[in-house]
Amino acid sequence: MLAVLGVLALVAIVRHPTTDIEILTHQSSDPAPHRIQAAVDFGLVAVKFLLTWTTRAGA
C-alpha cells in the first residue's frame, strides 16, 4: 500500500508532457503579420497552435 501511494505521489509531482505545434507562414519582412493562436490543455497533453500569415499590400 505504501509503494502504491509513493508511485501516485511521484506521478503527481512529475511534469506532464506537452506538445507545442507552431506553423509560421508569414513573410519575414512583414513587421505585423496576421496571427491566430490557440491552446488546449487536456491535463496530460497540452497542444498549442500558432498560425501567422501575410497579406499582400492593397489586397
JSON list of N, CA and C in Angstrom, two decimals:
[
{"chain": "A", "resi": 1, "resn": "MET", "atom": "N", "xyz": [0.83, -1.19, 0.00]},
{"chain": "A", "resi": 1, "resn": "MET", "atom": "CA", "xyz": [0.00, 0.00, 0.00]},
{"chain": "A", "resi": 1, "resn": "MET", "atom": "C", "xyz": [0.88, 1.25, 0.00]},
{"chain": "A", "resi": 2, "resn": "LEU", "atom": "N", "xyz": [1.94, 1.24, 0.77]},
{"chain": "A", "resi": 2, "resn": "LEU", "atom": "CA", "xyz": [2.84, 2.39, 0.83]},
{"chain": "A", "resi": 2, "resn": "LEU", "atom": "C", "xyz": [3.54, 2.62, -0.51]},
{"chain": "A", "resi": 3, "resn": "ALA", "atom": "N", "xyz": [3.88, 1.53, -1.21]},
{"chain": "A", "resi": 3, "resn": "ALA", "atom": "CA", "xyz": [4.52, 1.65, -2.52]},
{"chain": "A", "resi": 3, "resn": "ALA", "atom": "C", "xyz": [3.56, 2.29, -3.53]},
{"chain": "A", "resi": 4, "resn": "VAL", "atom": "N", "xyz": [2.30, 1.91, -3.49]},
{"chain": "A", "resi": 4, "resn": "VAL", "atom": "CA", "xyz": [1.30, 2.48, -4.40]},
{"chain": "A", "resi": 4, "resn": "VAL", "atom": "C", "xyz": [1.14, 3.97, -4.14]},
{"chain": "A", "resi": 5, "resn": "LEU", "atom": "N", "xyz": [1.07, 4.36, -2.89]},
{"chain": "A", "resi": 5, "resn": "LEU", "atom": "CA", "xyz": [0.96, 5.78, -2.56]},
{"chain": "A", "resi": 5, "resn": "LEU", "atom": "C", "xyz": [2.20, 6.55, -3.02]},
{"chain": "A", "resi": 6, "resn": "GLY", "atom": "N", "xyz": [3.36, 5.94, -2.88]},
{"chain": "A", "resi": 6, "resn": "GLY", "atom": "CA", "xyz": [4.61, 6.57, -3.33]},
{"chain": "A", "resi": 6, "resn": "GLY", "atom": "C", "xyz": [4.61, 6.78, -4.84]},
{"chain": "A", "resi": 7, "resn": "VAL", "atom": "N", "xyz": [4.15, 5.78, -5.59]},
{"chain": "A", "resi": 7, "resn": "VAL", "atom": "CA", "xyz": [4.08, 5.91, -7.04]},
{"chain": "A", "resi": 7, "resn": "VAL", "atom": "C", "xyz": [3.07, 6.98, -7.44]},
{"chain": "A", "resi": 8, "resn": "LEU", "atom": "N", "xyz": [1.93, 7.02, -6.80]},
{"chain": "A", "resi": 8, "resn": "LEU", "atom": "CA", "xyz": [0.93, 8.05, -7.10]},
{"chain": "A", "resi": 8, "resn": "LEU", "atom": "C", "xyz": [1.46, 9.45, -6.79]},
{"chain": "A", "resi": 9, "resn": "ALA", "atom": "N", "xyz": [2.20, 9.59, -5.71]},
{"chain": "A", "resi": 9, "resn": "ALA", "atom": "CA", "xyz": [2.79, 10.89, -5.37]},
{"chain": "A", "resi": 9, "resn": "ALA", "atom": "C", "xyz": [3.83, 11.29, -6.41]},
{"chain": "A", "resi": 10, "resn": "LEU", "atom": "N", "xyz": [4.62, 10.33, -6.87]},
{"chain": "A", "resi": 10, "resn": "LEU", "atom": "CA", "xyz": [5.62, 10.62, -7.89]},
{"chain": "A", "resi": 10, "resn": "LEU", "atom": "C", "xyz": [4.97, 11.04, -9.20]},
{"chain": "A", "resi": 11, "resn": "VAL", "atom": "N", "xyz": [3.90, 10.38, -9.59]},
{"chain": "A", "resi": 11, "resn": "VAL", "atom": "CA", "xyz": [3.18, 10.73, -10.82]},
{"chain": "A", "resi": 11, "resn": "VAL", "atom": "C", "xyz": [2.60, 12.14, -10.70]},
{"chain": "A", "resi": 12, "resn": "ALA", "atom": "N", "xyz": [2.12, 12.50, -9.53]},
{"chain": "A", "resi": 12, "resn": "ALA", "atom": "CA", "xyz": [1.53, 13.84, -9.34]},
{"chain": "A", "resi": 12, "resn": "ALA", "atom": "C", "xyz": [2.60, 14.93, -9.41]},
{"chain": "A", "resi": 13, "resn": "ILE", "atom": "N", "xyz": [3.82, 14.61, -9.02]},
{"chain": "A", "resi": 13, "resn": "ILE", "atom": "CA", "xyz": [4.90, 15.61, -8.98]},
{"chain": "A", "resi": 13, "resn": "ILE", "atom": "C", "xyz": [5.55, 15.81, -10.35]},
{"chain": "A", "resi": 14, "resn": "VAL", "atom": "N", "xyz": [5.67, 14.73, -11.11]},
{"chain": "A", "resi": 14, "resn": "VAL", "atom": "CA", "xyz": [6.37, 14.77, -12.40]},
{"chain": "A", "resi": 14, "resn": "VAL", "atom": "C", "xyz": [5.61, 15.69, -13.36]},
{"chain": "A", "resi": 15, "resn": "ARG", "atom": "N", "xyz": [6.37, 16.48, -14.10]},
{"chain": "A", "resi": 15, "resn": "ARG", "atom": "CA", "xyz": [5.77, 17.42, -15.07]},
{"chain": "A", "resi": 15, "resn": "ARG", "atom": "C", "xyz": [5.08, 16.62, -16.17]},
{"chain": "A", "resi": 16, "resn": "HIS", "atom": "N", "xyz": [3.87, 17.05, -16.51]},
{"chain": "A", "resi": 16, "resn": "HIS", "atom": "CA", "xyz": [3.11, 16.37, -17.55]},
{"chain": "A", "resi": 16, "resn": "HIS", "atom": "C", "xyz": [3.70, 16.69, -18.92]},
{"chain": "A", "resi": 17, "resn": "PRO", "atom": "N", "xyz": [3.66, 15.75, -19.85]},
{"chain": "A", "resi": 17, "resn": "PRO", "atom": "CA", "xyz": [4.19, 16.02, -21.19]},
{"chain": "A", "resi": 17, "resn": "PRO", "atom": "C", "xyz": [3.30, 17.02, -21.92]},
{"chain": "A", "resi": 18, "resn": "THR", "atom": "N", "xyz": [3.92, 17.85, -22.74]},
{"chain": "A", "resi": 18, "resn": "THR", "atom": "CA", "xyz": [3.17, 18.81, -23.54]},
{"chain": "A", "resi": 18, "resn": "THR", "atom": "C", "xyz": [3.62, 18.73, -24.99]},
{"chain": "A", "resi": 19, "resn": "THR", "atom": "N", "xyz": [2.78, 19.14, -25.87]},
{"chain": "A", "resi": 19, "resn": "THR", "atom": "CA", "xyz": [3.09, 19.22, -27.29]},
{"chain": "A", "resi": 19, "resn": "THR", "atom": "C", "xyz": [2.99, 20.67, -27.71]},
{"chain": "A", "resi": 20, "resn": "ASP", "atom": "N", "xyz": [3.97, 21.14, -28.44]},
{"chain": "A", "resi": 20, "resn": "ASP", "atom": "CA", "xyz": [3.97, 22.52, -28.91]},
{"chain": "A", "resi": 20, "resn": "ASP", "atom": "C", "xyz": [4.04, 22.48, -30.44]},
{"chain": "A", "resi": 21, "resn": "ILE", "atom": "N", "xyz": [2.99, 22.91, -31.10]},
{"chain": "A", "resi": 21, "resn": "ILE", "atom": "CA", "xyz": [2.93, 22.90, -32.56]},
{"chain": "A", "resi": 21, "resn": "ILE", "atom": "C", "xyz": [2.85, 24.35, -33.02]},
{"chain": "A", "resi": 22, "resn": "GLU", "atom": "N", "xyz": [3.77, 24.75, -33.90]},
{"chain": "A", "resi": 22, "resn": "GLU", "atom": "CA", "xyz": [3.75, 26.11, -34.45]},
{"chain": "A", "resi": 22, "resn": "GLU", "atom": "C", "xyz": [3.85, 26.03, -35.96]},
{"chain": "A", "resi": 23, "resn": "ILE", "atom": "N", "xyz": [3.00, 26.77, -36.65]},
{"chain": "A", "resi": 23, "resn": "ILE", "atom": "CA", "xyz": [3.05, 26.87, -38.10]},
{"chain": "A", "resi": 23, "resn": "ILE", "atom": "C", "xyz": [3.25, 28.35, -38.44]},
{"chain": "A", "resi": 24, "resn": "LEU", "atom": "N", "xyz": [4.37, 28.67, -39.01]},
{"chain": "A", "resi": 24, "resn": "LEU", "atom": "CA", "xyz": [4.68, 30.05, -39.37]},
{"chain": "A", "resi": 24, "resn": "LEU", "atom": "C", "xyz": [4.68, 30.15, -40.89]},
{"chain": "A", "resi": 25, "resn": "THR", "atom": "N", "xyz": [3.78, 30.95, -41.44]},
{"chain": "A", "resi": 25, "resn": "THR", "atom": "CA", "xyz": [3.68, 31.05, -42.89]},
{"chain": "A", "resi": 25, "resn": "THR", "atom": "C", "xyz": [3.75, 32.50, -43.38]},
{"chain": "A", "resi": 26, "resn": "HIS", "atom": "N", "xyz": [4.20, 33.42, -42.56]},
{"chain": "A", "resi": 26, "resn": "HIS", "atom": "CA", "xyz": [4.27, 34.81, -43.00]},
{"chain": "A", "resi": 26, "resn": "HIS", "atom": "C", "xyz": [5.65, 35.12, -43.58]},
{"chain": "A", "resi": 27, "resn": "GLN", "atom": "N", "xyz": [5.72, 36.22, -44.31]},
{"chain": "A", "resi": 27, "resn": "GLN", "atom": "CA", "xyz": [6.99, 36.65, -44.85]},
{"chain": "A", "resi": 27, "resn": "GLN", "atom": "C", "xyz": [7.82, 37.29, -43.75]},
{"chain": "A", "resi": 28, "resn": "SER", "atom": "N", "xyz": [9.12, 37.02, -43.74]},
{"chain": "A", "resi": 28, "resn": "SER", "atom": "CA", "xyz": [9.97, 37.55, -42.68]},
{"chain": "A", "resi": 28, "resn": "SER", "atom": "C", "xyz": [10.06, 39.07, -42.72]},
{"chain": "A", "resi": 29, "resn": "SER", "atom": "N", "xyz": [9.79, 39.70, -43.87]},
{"chain": "A", "resi": 29, "resn": "SER", "atom": "CA", "xyz": [9.86, 41.17, -43.98]},
{"chain": "A", "resi": 29, "resn": "SER", "atom": "C", "xyz": [8.59, 41.85, -43.47]},
{"chain": "A", "resi": 30, "resn": "ASP", "atom": "N", "xyz": [7.55, 41.09, -43.15]},
{"chain": "A", "resi": 30, "resn": "ASP", "atom": "CA", "xyz": [6.28, 41.68, -42.68]},
{"chain": "A", "resi": 30, "resn": "ASP", "atom": "C", "xyz": [6.42, 42.04, -41.21]},
{"chain": "A", "resi": 31, "resn": "PRO", "atom": "N", "xyz": [6.33, 43.34, -40.84]},
{"chain": "A", "resi": 31, "resn": "PRO", "atom": "CA", "xyz": [6.51, 43.74, -39.45]},
{"chain": "A", "resi": 31, "resn": "PRO", "atom": "C", "xyz": [5.31, 43.39, -38.55]},
{"chain": "A", "resi": 32, "resn": "ALA", "atom": "N", "xyz": [4.13, 43.16, -39.15]},
{"chain": "A", "resi": 32, "resn": "ALA", "atom": "CA", "xyz": [2.94, 42.87, -38.35]},
{"chain": "A", "resi": 32, "resn": "ALA", "atom": "C", "xyz": [2.09, 41.80, -39.04]},
{"chain": "A", "resi": 33, "resn": "PRO", "atom": "N", "xyz": [2.52, 40.55, -39.01]},
{"chain": "A", "resi": 33, "resn": "PRO", "atom": "CA", "xyz": [1.72, 39.51, -39.66]},
{"chain": "A", "resi": 33, "resn": "PRO", "atom": "C", "xyz": [0.42, 39.26, -38.91]},
{"chain": "A", "resi": 34, "resn": "HIS", "atom": "N", "xyz": [-0.59, 38.80, -39.64]},
{"chain": "A", "resi": 34, "resn": "HIS", "atom": "CA", "xyz": [-1.86, 38.41, -39.02]},
{"chain": "A", "resi": 34, "resn": "HIS", "atom": "C", "xyz": [-1.60, 37.14, -38.22]},
{"chain": "A", "resi": 35, "resn": "ARG", "atom": "N", "xyz": [-2.34, 36.95, -37.15]},
{"chain": "A", "resi": 35, "resn": "ARG", "atom": "CA", "xyz": [-2.00, 35.85, -36.25]},
{"chain": "A", "resi": 35, "resn": "ARG", "atom": "C", "xyz": [-3.24, 35.29, -35.58]},
{"chain": "A", "resi": 36, "resn": "ILE", "atom": "N", "xyz": [-3.28, 33.95, -35.49]},
{"chain": "A", "resi": 36, "resn": "ILE", "atom": "CA", "xyz": [-4.29, 33.24, -34.71]},
{"chain": "A", "resi": 36, "resn": "ILE", "atom": "C", "xyz": [-3.53, 32.32, -33.77]},
{"chain": "A", "resi": 37, "resn": "GLN", "atom": "N", "xyz": [-3.90, 32.31, -32.51]},
{"chain": "A", "resi": 37, "resn": "GLN", "atom": "CA", "xyz": [-3.23, 31.47, -31.53]},
{"chain": "A", "resi": 37, "resn": "GLN", "atom": "C", "xyz": [-4.27, 30.81, -30.64]},
{"chain": "A", "resi": 38, "resn": "ALA", "atom": "N", "xyz": [-4.07, 29.52, -30.37]},
{"chain": "A", "resi": 38, "resn": "ALA", "atom": "CA", "xyz": [-4.99, 28.77, -29.52]},
{"chain": "A", "resi": 38, "resn": "ALA", "atom": "C", "xyz": [-4.20, 27.77, -28.69]},
{"chain": "A", "resi": 39, "resn": "ALA", "atom": "N", "xyz": [-4.71, 27.46, -27.53]},
{"chain": "A", "resi": 39, "resn": "ALA", "atom": "CA", "xyz": [-4.09, 26.45, -26.67]},
{"chain": "A", "resi": 39, "resn": "ALA", "atom": "C", "xyz": [-5.18, 25.60, -26.04]},
{"chain": "A", "resi": 40, "resn": "VAL", "atom": "N", "xyz": [-4.93, 24.30, -26.00]},
{"chain": "A", "resi": 40, "resn": "VAL", "atom": "CA", "xyz": [-5.87, 23.36, -25.40]},
{"chain": "A", "resi": 40, "resn": "VAL", "atom": "C", "xyz": [-5.08, 22.49, -24.42]},
{"chain": "A", "resi": 41, "resn": "ASP", "atom": "N", "xyz": [-5.54, 22.40, -23.21]},
{"chain": "A", "resi": 41, "resn": "ASP", "atom": "CA", "xyz": [-4.87, 21.60, -22.18]},
{"chain": "A", "resi": 41, "resn": "ASP", "atom": "C", "xyz": [-5.83, 20.52, -21.71]},
{"chain": "A", "resi": 42, "resn": "PHE", "atom": "N", "xyz": [-5.47, 19.25, -21.95]},
{"chain": "A", "resi": 42, "resn": "PHE", "atom": "CA", "xyz": [-6.30, 18.13, -21.55]},
{"chain": "A", "resi": 42, "resn": "PHE", "atom": "C", "xyz": [-5.85, 17.53, -20.21]},
{"chain": "A", "resi": 43, "resn": "GLY", "atom": "N", "xyz": [-4.89, 18.13, -19.56]},
{"chain": "A", "resi": 43, "resn": "GLY", "atom": "CA", "xyz": [-4.37, 17.60, -18.31]},
{"chain": "A", "resi": 43, "resn": "GLY", "atom": "C", "xyz": [-3.07, 16.85, -18.52]},
{"chain": "A", "resi": 44, "resn": "LEU", "atom": "N", "xyz": [-3.10, 15.77, -19.28]},
{"chain": "A", "resi": 44, "resn": "LEU", "atom": "CA", "xyz": [-1.88, 15.02, -19.56]},
{"chain": "A", "resi": 44, "resn": "LEU", "atom": "C", "xyz": [-1.19, 15.51, -20.83]},
{"chain": "A", "resi": 45, "resn": "VAL", "atom": "N", "xyz": [-1.94, 16.08, -21.76]},
{"chain": "A", "resi": 45, "resn": "VAL", "atom": "CA", "xyz": [-1.38, 16.56, -23.01]},
{"chain": "A", "resi": 45, "resn": "VAL", "atom": "C", "xyz": [-1.91, 17.97, -23.26]},
{"chain": "A", "resi": 46, "resn": "ALA", "atom": "N", "xyz": [-1.00, 18.87, -23.63]},
{"chain": "A", "resi": 46, "resn": "ALA", "atom": "CA", "xyz": [-1.40, 20.22, -23.99]},
{"chain": "A", "resi": 46, "resn": "ALA", "atom": "C", "xyz": [-0.95, 20.49, -25.42]},
{"chain": "A", "resi": 47, "resn": "VAL", "atom": "N", "xyz": [-1.80, 21.14, -26.18]},
{"chain": "A", "resi": 47, "resn": "VAL", "atom": "CA", "xyz": [-1.49, 21.46, -27.57]},
{"chain": "A", "resi": 47, "resn": "VAL", "atom": "C", "xyz": [-1.62, 22.96, -27.76]},
{"chain": "A", "resi": 48, "resn": "LYS", "atom": "N", "xyz": [-0.60, 23.56, -28.33]},
{"chain": "A", "resi": 48, "resn": "LYS", "atom": "CA", "xyz": [-0.61, 24.99, -28.63]},
{"chain": "A", "resi": 48, "resn": "LYS", "atom": "C", "xyz": [-0.53, 25.15, -30.14]},
{"chain": "A", "resi": 49, "resn": "PHE", "atom": "N", "xyz": [-1.39, 25.96, -30.72]},
{"chain": "A", "resi": 49, "resn": "PHE", "atom": "CA", "xyz": [-1.45, 26.15, -32.16]},
{"chain": "A", "resi": 49, "resn": "PHE", "atom": "C", "xyz": [-1.25, 27.62, -32.47]},
{"chain": "A", "resi": 50, "resn": "LEU", "atom": "N", "xyz": [-0.29, 27.91, -33.31]},
{"chain": "A", "resi": 50, "resn": "LEU", "atom": "CA", "xyz": [0.00, 29.28, -33.71]},
{"chain": "A", "resi": 50, "resn": "LEU", "atom": "C", "xyz": [0.04, 29.32, -35.24]},
{"chain": "A", "resi": 51, "resn": "LEU", "atom": "N", "xyz": [-0.76, 30.18, -35.84]},
{"chain": "A", "resi": 51, "resn": "LEU", "atom": "CA", "xyz": [-0.80, 30.34, -37.29]},
{"chain": "A", "resi": 51, "resn": "LEU", "atom": "C", "xyz": [-0.63, 31.81, -37.61]},
{"chain": "A", "resi": 52, "resn": "THR", "atom": "N", "xyz": [0.35, 32.13, -38.44]},
{"chain": "A", "resi": 52, "resn": "THR", "atom": "CA", "xyz": [0.54, 33.51, -38.88]},
{"chain": "A", "resi": 52, "resn": "THR", "atom": "C", "xyz": [0.56, 33.53, -40.39]},
{"chain": "A", "resi": 53, "resn": "TRP", "atom": "N", "xyz": [0.15, 34.68, -40.97]},
{"chain": "A", "resi": 53, "resn": "TRP", "atom": "CA", "xyz": [0.19, 34.80, -42.42]},
{"chain": "A", "resi": 53, "resn": "TRP", "atom": "C", "xyz": [0.36, 36.25, -42.81]},
{"chain": "A", "resi": 54, "resn": "THR", "atom": "N", "xyz": [0.75, 36.46, -44.03]},
{"chain": "A", "resi": 54, "resn": "THR", "atom": "CA", "xyz": [0.96, 37.80, -44.58]},
{"chain": "A", "resi": 54, "resn": "THR", "atom": "C", "xyz": [-0.03, 38.04, -45.69]},
{"chain": "A", "resi": 55, "resn": "THR", "atom": "N", "xyz": [-0.62, 39.23, -45.72]},
{"chain": "A", "resi": 55, "resn": "THR", "atom": "CA", "xyz": [-1.50, 39.60, -46.83]},
{"chain": "A", "resi": 55, "resn": "THR", "atom": "C", "xyz": [-0.72, 40.54, -47.75]},
{"chain": "A", "resi": 56, "resn": "ARG", "atom": "N", "xyz": [-1.06, 40.52, -49.01]},
{"chain": "A", "resi": 56, "resn": "ARG", "atom": "CA", "xyz": [-0.41, 41.41, -49.96]},
{"chain": "A", "resi": 56, "resn": "ARG", "atom": "C", "xyz": [-0.92, 42.83, -49.75]},
{"chain": "A", "resi": 57, "resn": "ALA", "atom": "N", "xyz": [-0.04, 43.79, -49.99]},
{"chain": "A", "resi": 57, "resn": "ALA", "atom": "CA", "xyz": [-0.43, 45.20, -49.87]},
{"chain": "A", "resi": 57, "resn": "ALA", "atom": "C", "xyz": [-1.49, 45.52, -50.91]},
{"chain": "A", "resi": 58, "resn": "GLY", "atom": "N", "xyz": [-2.56, 46.18, -50.51]},
{"chain": "A", "resi": 58, "resn": "GLY", "atom": "CA", "xyz": [-3.63, 46.53, -51.40]},
{"chain": "A", "resi": 58, "resn": "GLY", "atom": "C", "xyz": [-4.68, 45.45, -51.58]},
{"chain": "A", "resi": 59, "resn": "ALA", "atom": "N", "xyz": [-4.51, 44.34, -50.87]},
{"chain": "A", "resi": 59, "resn": "ALA", "atom": "CA", "xyz": [-5.49, 43.24, -51.01]},
{"chain": "A", "resi": 59, "resn": "ALA", "atom": "C", "xyz": [-6.57, 43.34, -49.98]}
]
